[in-house]
Tab-separated table of N, CA and C in Angstrom:
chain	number	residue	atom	x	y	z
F	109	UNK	N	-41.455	-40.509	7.700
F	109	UNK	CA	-41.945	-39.151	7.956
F	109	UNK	C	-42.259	-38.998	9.440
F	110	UNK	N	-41.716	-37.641	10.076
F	110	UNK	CA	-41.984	-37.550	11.586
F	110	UNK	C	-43.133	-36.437	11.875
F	111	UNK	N	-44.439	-36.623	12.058
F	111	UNK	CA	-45.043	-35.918	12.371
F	111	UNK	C	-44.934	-35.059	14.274
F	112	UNK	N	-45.470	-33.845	14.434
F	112	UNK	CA	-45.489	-33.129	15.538
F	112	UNK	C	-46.561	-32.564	15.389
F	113	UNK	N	-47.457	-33.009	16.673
F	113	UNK	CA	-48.582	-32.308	16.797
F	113	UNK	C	-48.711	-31.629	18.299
F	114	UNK	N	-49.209	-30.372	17.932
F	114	UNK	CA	-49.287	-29.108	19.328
F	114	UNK	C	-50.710	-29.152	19.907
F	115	UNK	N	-50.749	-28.987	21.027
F	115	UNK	CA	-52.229	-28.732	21.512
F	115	UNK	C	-51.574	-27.751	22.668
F	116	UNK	N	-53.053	-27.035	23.194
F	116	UNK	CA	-52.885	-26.271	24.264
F	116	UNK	C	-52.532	-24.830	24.336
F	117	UNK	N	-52.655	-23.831	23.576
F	117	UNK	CA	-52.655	-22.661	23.056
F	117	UNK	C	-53.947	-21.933	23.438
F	118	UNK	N	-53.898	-20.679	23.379
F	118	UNK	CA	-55.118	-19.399	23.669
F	118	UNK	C	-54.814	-18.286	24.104
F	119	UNK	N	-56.046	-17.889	25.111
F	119	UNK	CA	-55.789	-16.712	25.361
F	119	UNK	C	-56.000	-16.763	26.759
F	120	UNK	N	-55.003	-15.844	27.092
F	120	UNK	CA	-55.025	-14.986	29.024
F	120	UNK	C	-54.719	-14.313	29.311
F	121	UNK	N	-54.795	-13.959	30.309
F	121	UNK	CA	-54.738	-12.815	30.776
F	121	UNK	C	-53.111	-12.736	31.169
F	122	UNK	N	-52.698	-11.510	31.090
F	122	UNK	CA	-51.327	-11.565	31.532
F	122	UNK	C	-50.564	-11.769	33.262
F	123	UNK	N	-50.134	-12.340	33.709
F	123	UNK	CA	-50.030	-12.561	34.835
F	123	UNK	C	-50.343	-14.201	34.869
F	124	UNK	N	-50.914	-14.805	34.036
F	124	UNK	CA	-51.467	-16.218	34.487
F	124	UNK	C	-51.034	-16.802	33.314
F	125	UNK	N	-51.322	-18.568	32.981
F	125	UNK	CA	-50.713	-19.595	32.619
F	125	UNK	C	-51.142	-20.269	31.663
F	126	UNK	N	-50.315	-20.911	31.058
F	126	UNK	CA	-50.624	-21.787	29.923
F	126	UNK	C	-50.002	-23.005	29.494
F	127	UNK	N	-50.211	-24.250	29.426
F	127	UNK	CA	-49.256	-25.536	28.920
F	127	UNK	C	-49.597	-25.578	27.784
F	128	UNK	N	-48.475	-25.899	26.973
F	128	UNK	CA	-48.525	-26.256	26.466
F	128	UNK	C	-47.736	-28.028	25.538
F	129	UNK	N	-48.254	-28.621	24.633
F	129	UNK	CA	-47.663	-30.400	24.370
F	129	UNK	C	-47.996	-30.183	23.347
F	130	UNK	N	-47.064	-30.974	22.997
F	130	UNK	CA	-46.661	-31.512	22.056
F	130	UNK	C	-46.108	-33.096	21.780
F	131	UNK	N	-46.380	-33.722	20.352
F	131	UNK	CA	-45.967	-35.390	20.555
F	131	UNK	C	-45.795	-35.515	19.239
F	132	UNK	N	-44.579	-36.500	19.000
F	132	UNK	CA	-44.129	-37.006	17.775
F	132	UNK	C	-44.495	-37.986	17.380
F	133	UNK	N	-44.585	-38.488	16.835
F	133	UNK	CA	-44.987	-39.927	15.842
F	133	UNK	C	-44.252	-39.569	14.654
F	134	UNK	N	-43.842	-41.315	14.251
F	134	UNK	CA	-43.726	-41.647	12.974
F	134	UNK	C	-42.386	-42.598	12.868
F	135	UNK	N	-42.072	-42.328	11.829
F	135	UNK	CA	-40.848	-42.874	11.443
F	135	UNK	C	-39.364	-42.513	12.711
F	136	UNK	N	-39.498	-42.740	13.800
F	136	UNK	CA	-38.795	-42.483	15.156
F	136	UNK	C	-37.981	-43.300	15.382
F	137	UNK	N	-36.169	-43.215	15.254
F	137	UNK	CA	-35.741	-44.222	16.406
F	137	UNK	C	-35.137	-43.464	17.848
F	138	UNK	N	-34.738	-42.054	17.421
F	138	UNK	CA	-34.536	-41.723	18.529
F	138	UNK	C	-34.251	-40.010	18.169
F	139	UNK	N	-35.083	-39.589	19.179
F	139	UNK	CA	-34.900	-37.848	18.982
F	139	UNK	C	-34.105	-37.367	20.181
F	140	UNK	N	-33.072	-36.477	19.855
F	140	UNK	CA	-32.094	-35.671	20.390
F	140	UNK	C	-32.429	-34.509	20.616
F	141	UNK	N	-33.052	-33.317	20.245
F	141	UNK	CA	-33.418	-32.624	20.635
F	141	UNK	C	-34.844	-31.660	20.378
F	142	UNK	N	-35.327	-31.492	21.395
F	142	UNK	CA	-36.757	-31.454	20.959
F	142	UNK	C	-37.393	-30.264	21.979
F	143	UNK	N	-37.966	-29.149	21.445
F	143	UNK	CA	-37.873	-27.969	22.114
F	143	UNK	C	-38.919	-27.478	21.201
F	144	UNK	N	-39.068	-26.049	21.852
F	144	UNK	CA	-40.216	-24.529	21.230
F	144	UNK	C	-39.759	-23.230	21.130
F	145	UNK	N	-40.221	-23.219	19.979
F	145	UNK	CA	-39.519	-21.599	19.182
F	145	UNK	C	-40.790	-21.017	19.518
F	146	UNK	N	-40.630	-19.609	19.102
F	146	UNK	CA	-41.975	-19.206	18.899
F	146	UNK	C	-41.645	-17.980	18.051
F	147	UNK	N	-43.371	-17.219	17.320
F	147	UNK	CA	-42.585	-16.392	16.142
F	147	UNK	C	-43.882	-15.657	16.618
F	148	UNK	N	-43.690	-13.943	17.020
F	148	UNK	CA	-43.933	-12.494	17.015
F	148	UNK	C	-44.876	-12.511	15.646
F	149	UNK	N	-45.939	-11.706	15.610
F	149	UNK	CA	-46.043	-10.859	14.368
F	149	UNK	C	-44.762	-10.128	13.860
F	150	UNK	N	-44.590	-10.251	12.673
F	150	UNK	CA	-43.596	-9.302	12.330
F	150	UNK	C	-42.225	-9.744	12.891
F	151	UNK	N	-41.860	-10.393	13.093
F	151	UNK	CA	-40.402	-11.052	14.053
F	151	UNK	C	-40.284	-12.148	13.409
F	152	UNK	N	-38.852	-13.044	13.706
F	152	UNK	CA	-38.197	-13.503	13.140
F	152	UNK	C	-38.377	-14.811	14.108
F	153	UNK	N	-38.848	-16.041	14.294
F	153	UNK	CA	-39.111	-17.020	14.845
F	153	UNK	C	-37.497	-17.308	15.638
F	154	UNK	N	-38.112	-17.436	17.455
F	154	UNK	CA	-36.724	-17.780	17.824
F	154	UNK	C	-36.582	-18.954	18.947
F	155	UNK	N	-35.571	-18.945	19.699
F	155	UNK	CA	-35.995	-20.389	20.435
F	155	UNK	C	-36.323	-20.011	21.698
F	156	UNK	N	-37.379	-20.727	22.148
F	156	UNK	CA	-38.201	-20.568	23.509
F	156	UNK	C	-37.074	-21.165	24.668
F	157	UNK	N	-37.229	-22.388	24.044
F	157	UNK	CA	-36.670	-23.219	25.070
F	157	UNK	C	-36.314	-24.787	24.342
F	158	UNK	N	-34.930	-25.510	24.715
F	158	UNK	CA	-35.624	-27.219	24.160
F	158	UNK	C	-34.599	-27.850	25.128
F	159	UNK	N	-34.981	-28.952	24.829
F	159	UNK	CA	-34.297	-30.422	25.793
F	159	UNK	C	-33.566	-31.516	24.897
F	160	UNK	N	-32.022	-31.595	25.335
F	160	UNK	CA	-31.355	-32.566	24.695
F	160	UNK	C	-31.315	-33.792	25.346
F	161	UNK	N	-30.973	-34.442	23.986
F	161	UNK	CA	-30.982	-35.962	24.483
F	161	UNK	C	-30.215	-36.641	25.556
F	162	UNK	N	-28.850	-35.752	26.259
F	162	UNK	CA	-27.734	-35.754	26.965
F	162	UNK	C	-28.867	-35.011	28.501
F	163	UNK	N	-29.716	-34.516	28.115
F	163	UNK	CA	-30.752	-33.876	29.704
F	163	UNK	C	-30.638	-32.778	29.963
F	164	UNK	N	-29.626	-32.010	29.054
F	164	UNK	CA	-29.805	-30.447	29.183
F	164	UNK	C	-31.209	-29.428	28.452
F	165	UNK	N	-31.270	-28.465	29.131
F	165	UNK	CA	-32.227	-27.981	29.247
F	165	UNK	C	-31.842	-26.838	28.989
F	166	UNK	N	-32.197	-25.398	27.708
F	166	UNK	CA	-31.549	-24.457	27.689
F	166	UNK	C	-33.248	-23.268	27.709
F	167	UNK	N	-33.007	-22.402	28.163
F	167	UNK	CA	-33.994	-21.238	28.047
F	167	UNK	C	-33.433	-20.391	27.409
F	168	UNK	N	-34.187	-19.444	26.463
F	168	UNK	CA	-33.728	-18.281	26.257
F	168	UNK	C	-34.085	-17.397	27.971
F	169	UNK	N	-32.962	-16.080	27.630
F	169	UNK	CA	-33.223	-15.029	29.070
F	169	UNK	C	-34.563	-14.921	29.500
F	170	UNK	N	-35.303	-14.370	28.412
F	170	UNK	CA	-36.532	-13.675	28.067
F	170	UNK	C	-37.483	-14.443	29.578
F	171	UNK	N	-37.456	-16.217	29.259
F	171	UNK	CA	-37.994	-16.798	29.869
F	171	UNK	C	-37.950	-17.706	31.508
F	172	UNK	N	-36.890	-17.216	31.060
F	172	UNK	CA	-36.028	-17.975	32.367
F	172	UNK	C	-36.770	-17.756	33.669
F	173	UNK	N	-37.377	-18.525	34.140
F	173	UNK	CA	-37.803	-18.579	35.602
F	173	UNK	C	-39.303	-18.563	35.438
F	174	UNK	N	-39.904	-18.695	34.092
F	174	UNK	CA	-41.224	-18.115	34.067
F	174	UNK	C	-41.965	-19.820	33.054
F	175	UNK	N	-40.845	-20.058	32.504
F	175	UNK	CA	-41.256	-21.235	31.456
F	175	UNK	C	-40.357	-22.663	32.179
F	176	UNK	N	-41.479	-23.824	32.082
F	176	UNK	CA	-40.627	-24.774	32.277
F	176	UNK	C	-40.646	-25.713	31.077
F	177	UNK	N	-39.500	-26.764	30.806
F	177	UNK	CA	-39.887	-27.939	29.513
F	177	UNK	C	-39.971	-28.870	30.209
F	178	UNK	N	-40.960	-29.909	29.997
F	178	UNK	CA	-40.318	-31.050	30.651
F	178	UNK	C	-40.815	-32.150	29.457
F	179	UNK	N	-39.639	-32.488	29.402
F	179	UNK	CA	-39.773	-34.174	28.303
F	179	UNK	C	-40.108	-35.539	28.682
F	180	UNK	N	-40.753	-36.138	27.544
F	180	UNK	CA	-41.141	-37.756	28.278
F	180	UNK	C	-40.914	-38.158	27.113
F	181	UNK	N	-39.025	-38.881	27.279
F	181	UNK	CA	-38.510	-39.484	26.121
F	181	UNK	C	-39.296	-41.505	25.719
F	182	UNK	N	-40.318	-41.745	26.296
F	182	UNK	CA	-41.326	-42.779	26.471
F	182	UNK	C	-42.383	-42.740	25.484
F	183	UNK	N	-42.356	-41.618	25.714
F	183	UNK	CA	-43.749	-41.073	24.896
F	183	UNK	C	-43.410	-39.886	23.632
F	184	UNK	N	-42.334	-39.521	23.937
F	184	UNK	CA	-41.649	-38.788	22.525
F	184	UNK	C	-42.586	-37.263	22.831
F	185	UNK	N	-43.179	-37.193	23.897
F	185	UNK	CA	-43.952	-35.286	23.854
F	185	UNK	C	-42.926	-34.387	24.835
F	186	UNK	N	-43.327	-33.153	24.720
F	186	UNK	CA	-42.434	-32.303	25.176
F	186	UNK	C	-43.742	-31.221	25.487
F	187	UNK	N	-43.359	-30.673	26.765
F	187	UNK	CA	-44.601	-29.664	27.184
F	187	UNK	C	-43.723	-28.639	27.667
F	188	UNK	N	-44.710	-27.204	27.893
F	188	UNK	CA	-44.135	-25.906	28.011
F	188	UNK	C	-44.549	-25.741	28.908
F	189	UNK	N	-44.408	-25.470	30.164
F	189	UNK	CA	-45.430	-24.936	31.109
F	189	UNK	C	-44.744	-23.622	31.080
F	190	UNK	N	-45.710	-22.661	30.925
F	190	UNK	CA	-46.204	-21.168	30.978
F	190	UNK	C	-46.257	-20.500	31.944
F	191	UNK	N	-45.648	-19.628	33.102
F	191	UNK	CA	-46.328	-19.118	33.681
F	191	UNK	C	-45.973	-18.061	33.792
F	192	UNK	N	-46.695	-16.822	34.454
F	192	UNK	CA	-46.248	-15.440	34.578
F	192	UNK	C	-46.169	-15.103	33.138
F	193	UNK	N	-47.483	-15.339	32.314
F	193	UNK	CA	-47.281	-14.788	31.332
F	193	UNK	C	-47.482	-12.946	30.472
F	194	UNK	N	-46.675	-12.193	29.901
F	194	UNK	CA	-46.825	-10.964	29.667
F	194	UNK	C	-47.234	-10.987	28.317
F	195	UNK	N	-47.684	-9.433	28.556
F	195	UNK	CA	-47.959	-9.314	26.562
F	195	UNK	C	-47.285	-9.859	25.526
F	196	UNK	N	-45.917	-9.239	25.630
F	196	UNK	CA	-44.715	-9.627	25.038
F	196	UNK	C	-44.452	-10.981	25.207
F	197	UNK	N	-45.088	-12.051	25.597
F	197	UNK	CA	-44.887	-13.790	25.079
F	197	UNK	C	-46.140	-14.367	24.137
F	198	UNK	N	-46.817	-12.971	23.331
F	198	UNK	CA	-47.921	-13.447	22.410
F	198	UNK	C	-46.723	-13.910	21.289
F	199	UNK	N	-47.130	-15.216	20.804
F	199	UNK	CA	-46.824	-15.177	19.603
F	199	UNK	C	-47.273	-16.805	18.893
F	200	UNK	N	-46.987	-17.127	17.798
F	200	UNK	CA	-47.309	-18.427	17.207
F	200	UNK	C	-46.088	-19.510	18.182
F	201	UNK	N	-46.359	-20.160	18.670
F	201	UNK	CA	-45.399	-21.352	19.239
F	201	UNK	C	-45.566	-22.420	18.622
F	202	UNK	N	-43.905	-23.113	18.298
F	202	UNK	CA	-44.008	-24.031	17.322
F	202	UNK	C	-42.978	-25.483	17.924
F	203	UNK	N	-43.636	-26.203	18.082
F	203	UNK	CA	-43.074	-27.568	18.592
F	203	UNK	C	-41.584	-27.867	17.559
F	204	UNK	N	-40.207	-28.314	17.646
F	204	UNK	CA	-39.222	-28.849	16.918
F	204	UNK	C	-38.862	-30.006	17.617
F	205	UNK	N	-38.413	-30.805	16.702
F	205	UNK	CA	-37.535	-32.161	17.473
F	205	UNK	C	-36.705	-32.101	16.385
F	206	UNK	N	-35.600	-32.909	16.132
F	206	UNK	CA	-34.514	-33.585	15.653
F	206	UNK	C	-33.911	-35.296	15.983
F	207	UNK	N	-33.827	-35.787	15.120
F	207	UNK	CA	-32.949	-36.926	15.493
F	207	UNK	C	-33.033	-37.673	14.187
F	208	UNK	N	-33.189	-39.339	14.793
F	208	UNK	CA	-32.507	-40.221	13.249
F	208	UNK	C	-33.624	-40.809	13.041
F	209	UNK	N	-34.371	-41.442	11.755
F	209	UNK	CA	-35.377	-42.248	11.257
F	209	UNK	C	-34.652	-43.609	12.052
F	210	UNK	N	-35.590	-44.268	11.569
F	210	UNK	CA	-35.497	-45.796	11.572
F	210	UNK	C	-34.745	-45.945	10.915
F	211	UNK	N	-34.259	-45.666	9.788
F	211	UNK	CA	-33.599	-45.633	9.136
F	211	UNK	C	-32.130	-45.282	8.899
F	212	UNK	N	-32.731	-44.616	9.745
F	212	UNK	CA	-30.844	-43.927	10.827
F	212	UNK	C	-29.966	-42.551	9.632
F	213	UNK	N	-31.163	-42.349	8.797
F	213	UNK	CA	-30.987	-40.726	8.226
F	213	UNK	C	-31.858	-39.675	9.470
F	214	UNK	N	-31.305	-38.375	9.068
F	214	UNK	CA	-31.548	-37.354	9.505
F	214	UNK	C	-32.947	-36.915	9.991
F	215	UNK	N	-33.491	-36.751	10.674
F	215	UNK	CA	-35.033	-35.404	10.625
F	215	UNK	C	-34.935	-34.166	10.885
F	216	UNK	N	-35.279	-33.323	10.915
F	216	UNK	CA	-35.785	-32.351	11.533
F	216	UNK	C	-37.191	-31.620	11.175
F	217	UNK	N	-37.979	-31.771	12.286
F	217	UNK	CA	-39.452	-31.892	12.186
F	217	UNK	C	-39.922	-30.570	12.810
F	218	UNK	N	-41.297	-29.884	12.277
F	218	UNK	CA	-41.969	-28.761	12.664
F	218	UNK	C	-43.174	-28.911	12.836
F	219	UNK	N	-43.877	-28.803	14.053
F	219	UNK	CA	-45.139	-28.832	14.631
F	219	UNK	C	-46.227	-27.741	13.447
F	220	UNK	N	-47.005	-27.683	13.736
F	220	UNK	CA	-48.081	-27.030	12.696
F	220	UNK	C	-48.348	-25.108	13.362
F	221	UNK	N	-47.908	-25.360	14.780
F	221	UNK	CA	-47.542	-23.942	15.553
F	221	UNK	C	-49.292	-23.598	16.334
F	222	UNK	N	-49.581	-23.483	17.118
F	222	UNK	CA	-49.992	-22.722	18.098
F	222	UNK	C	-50.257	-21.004	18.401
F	223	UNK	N	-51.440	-20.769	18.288
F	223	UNK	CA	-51.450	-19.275	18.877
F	223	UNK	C	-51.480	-19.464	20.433
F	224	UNK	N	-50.613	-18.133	21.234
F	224	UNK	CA	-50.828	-18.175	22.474
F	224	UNK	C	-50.809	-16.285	22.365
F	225	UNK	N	-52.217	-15.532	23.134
F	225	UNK	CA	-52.225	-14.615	23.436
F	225	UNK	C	-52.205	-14.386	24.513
F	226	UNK	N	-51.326	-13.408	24.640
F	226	UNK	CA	-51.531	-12.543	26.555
F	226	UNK	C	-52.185	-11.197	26.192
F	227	UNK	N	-53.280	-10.447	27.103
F	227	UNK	CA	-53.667	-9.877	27.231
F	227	UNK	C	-53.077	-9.015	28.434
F	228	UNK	N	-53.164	-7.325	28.053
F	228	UNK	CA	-52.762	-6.900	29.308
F	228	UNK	C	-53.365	-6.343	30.166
């Protein structure tokens, strides 16, 4: 079993910042891709941003230039740094990874999710 746990969520003001981490444990031999969705009231959960095991790095538009990921495949966490944040990036944020057990079957794992509010 691969657990994901989030920290680092709240509230701010719009214009200013937020990190957020995340870290896996468990049954791990190696995760491939490991990134943050996030889900709107009322909206359909989508992808923030994530990092493959190959070192690519994809943003949605929305965020581009405003969000960074950076991974520490050592330590298996993945962080969001936040900045220039607007109303419109309130939503539940939810840590994902993927890869193989020890076992060398499948995962795909979901963090417990995060509130992050912007205020305007």
């Amino acid at each position: 079993q691969v657990q994901l746990v989030e920290s680092g969520g709240g509230l701010v003001q719009g214009g200013g910042s937020l990190r957020l981490s995340c870290a896996a444990s468990g049954n791990i031999q190696t995760i491939d891709t490991m990134g943050w969705y996030r889900q709107a009231r009322g909206a359909q959960r989508e992808l923030v941003g994530n990092s493959t095991s190959g070192g690519t790095i994809n943003y949605d538009e929305s965020v581009k230039g405003r969000f960074t990921i950076s991974r520490d495949n050592t330590k298996n966490t993945v962080d969001l740094q936040m900045n220039s944040l607007k109303p419109d990036d309130t939503a539940v944020y939810y840590c994902y990874a993927d890869g193989r057990t020890k076992r060398l079957t499948w995962f795909a794992a979901w963090g417990q999710g995060t509130q992050v509010t912007v205020s305007s």
